[in-house]
Tab-separated table of C-alpha atoms in Angstrom:
chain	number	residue	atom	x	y	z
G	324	UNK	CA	21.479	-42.633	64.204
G	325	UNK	CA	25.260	-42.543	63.105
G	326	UNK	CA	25.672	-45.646	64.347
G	327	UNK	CA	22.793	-47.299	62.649
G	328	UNK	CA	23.721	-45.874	59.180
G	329	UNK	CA	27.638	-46.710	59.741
G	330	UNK	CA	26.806	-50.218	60.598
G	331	UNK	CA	24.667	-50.932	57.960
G	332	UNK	CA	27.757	-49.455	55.244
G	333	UNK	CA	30.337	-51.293	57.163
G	334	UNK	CA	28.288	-54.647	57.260
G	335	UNK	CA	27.438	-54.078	53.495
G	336	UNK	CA	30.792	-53.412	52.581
G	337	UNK	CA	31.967	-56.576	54.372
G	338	UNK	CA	28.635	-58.597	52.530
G	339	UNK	CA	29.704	-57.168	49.448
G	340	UNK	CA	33.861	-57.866	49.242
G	341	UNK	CA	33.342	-61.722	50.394
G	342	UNK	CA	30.209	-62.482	48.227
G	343	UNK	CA	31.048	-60.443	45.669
G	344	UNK	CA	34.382	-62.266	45.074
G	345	UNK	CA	32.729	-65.717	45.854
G	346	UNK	CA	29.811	-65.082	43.667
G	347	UNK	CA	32.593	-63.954	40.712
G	348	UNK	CA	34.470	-66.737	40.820
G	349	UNK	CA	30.710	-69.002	40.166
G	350	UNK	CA	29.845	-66.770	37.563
G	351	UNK	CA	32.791	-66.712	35.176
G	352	UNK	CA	32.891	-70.653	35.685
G	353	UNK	CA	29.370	-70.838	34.312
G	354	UNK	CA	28.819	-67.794	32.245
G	355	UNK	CA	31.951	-67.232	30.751
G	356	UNK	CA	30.506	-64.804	28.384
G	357	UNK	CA	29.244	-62.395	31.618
G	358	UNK	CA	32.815	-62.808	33.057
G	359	UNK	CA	34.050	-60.988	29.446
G	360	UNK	CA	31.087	-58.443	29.970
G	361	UNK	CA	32.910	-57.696	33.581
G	362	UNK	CA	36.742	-57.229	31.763
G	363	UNK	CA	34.667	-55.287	28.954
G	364	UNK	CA	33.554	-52.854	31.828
G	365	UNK	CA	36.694	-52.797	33.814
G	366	UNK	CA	38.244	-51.790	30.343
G	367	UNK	CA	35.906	-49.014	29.667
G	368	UNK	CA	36.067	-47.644	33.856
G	369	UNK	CA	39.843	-47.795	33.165
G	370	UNK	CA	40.046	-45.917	29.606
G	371	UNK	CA	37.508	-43.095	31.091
G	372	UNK	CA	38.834	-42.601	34.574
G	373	UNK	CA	42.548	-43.127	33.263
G	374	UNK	CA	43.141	-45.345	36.857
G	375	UNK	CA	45.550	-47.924	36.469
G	376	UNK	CA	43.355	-50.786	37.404
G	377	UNK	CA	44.757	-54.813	36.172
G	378	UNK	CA	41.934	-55.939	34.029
G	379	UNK	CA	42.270	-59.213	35.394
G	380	UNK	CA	39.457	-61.301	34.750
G	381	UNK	CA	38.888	-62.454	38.020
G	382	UNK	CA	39.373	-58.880	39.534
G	383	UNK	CA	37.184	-57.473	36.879
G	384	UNK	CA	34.409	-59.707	37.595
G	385	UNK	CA	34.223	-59.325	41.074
G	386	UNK	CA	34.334	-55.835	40.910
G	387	UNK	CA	31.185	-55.937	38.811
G	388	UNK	CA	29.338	-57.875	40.994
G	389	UNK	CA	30.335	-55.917	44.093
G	390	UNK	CA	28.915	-52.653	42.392
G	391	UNK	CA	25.466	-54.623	41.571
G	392	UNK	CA	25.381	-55.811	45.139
G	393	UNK	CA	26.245	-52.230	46.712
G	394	UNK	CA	23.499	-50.561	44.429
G	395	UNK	CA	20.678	-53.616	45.838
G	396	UNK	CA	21.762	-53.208	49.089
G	397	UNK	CA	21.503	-49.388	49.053
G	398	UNK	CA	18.049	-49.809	47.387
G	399	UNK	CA	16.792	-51.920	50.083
G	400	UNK	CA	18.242	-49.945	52.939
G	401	UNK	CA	16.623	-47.293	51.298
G	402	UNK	CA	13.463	-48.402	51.215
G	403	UNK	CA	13.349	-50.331	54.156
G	404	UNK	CA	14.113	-47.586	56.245
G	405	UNK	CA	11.863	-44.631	54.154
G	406	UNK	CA	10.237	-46.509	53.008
């Protein structure tokens, strides 16, 4: 069972860091105005935690969009599996 749980985080982790930068870099290039709502959040993460994070816009945005993908994917597993 530790093995089918640990795959599934590792494989989402790797889904989530390559489309979750790919699917970033779409997104500010047609939504510009979503790409700002990413460096809005990074802004507010980084004045409440008090981490040291570059608000970069690219970084932002893809760090967005990983956290949306990791919540889906953790719905689905979740669901899938107790369903």
């Amino acid at each position: 069972m530790p093995a089918k749980t640990g795959g599934s985080h590792a494989v989402s982790a790797f889904v989530t860091l390559i489309v979750g930068t790919m699917f970033s870099k779409y997104l500010w290039s047609v939504a510009p105005p979503l790409g700002e709502a990413g460096v809005l959040a990074m802004a507010a993460i980084r004045s409440t935690t008090g981490i040291a994070v570059p608000a970069t816009d690219q970084f932002a945005g893809a760090v967005v969009i990983m956290l949306g993908l990791s919540f889906v994917w953790g719905i689905v597993y979740h669901v899938s599996r107790h369903g």
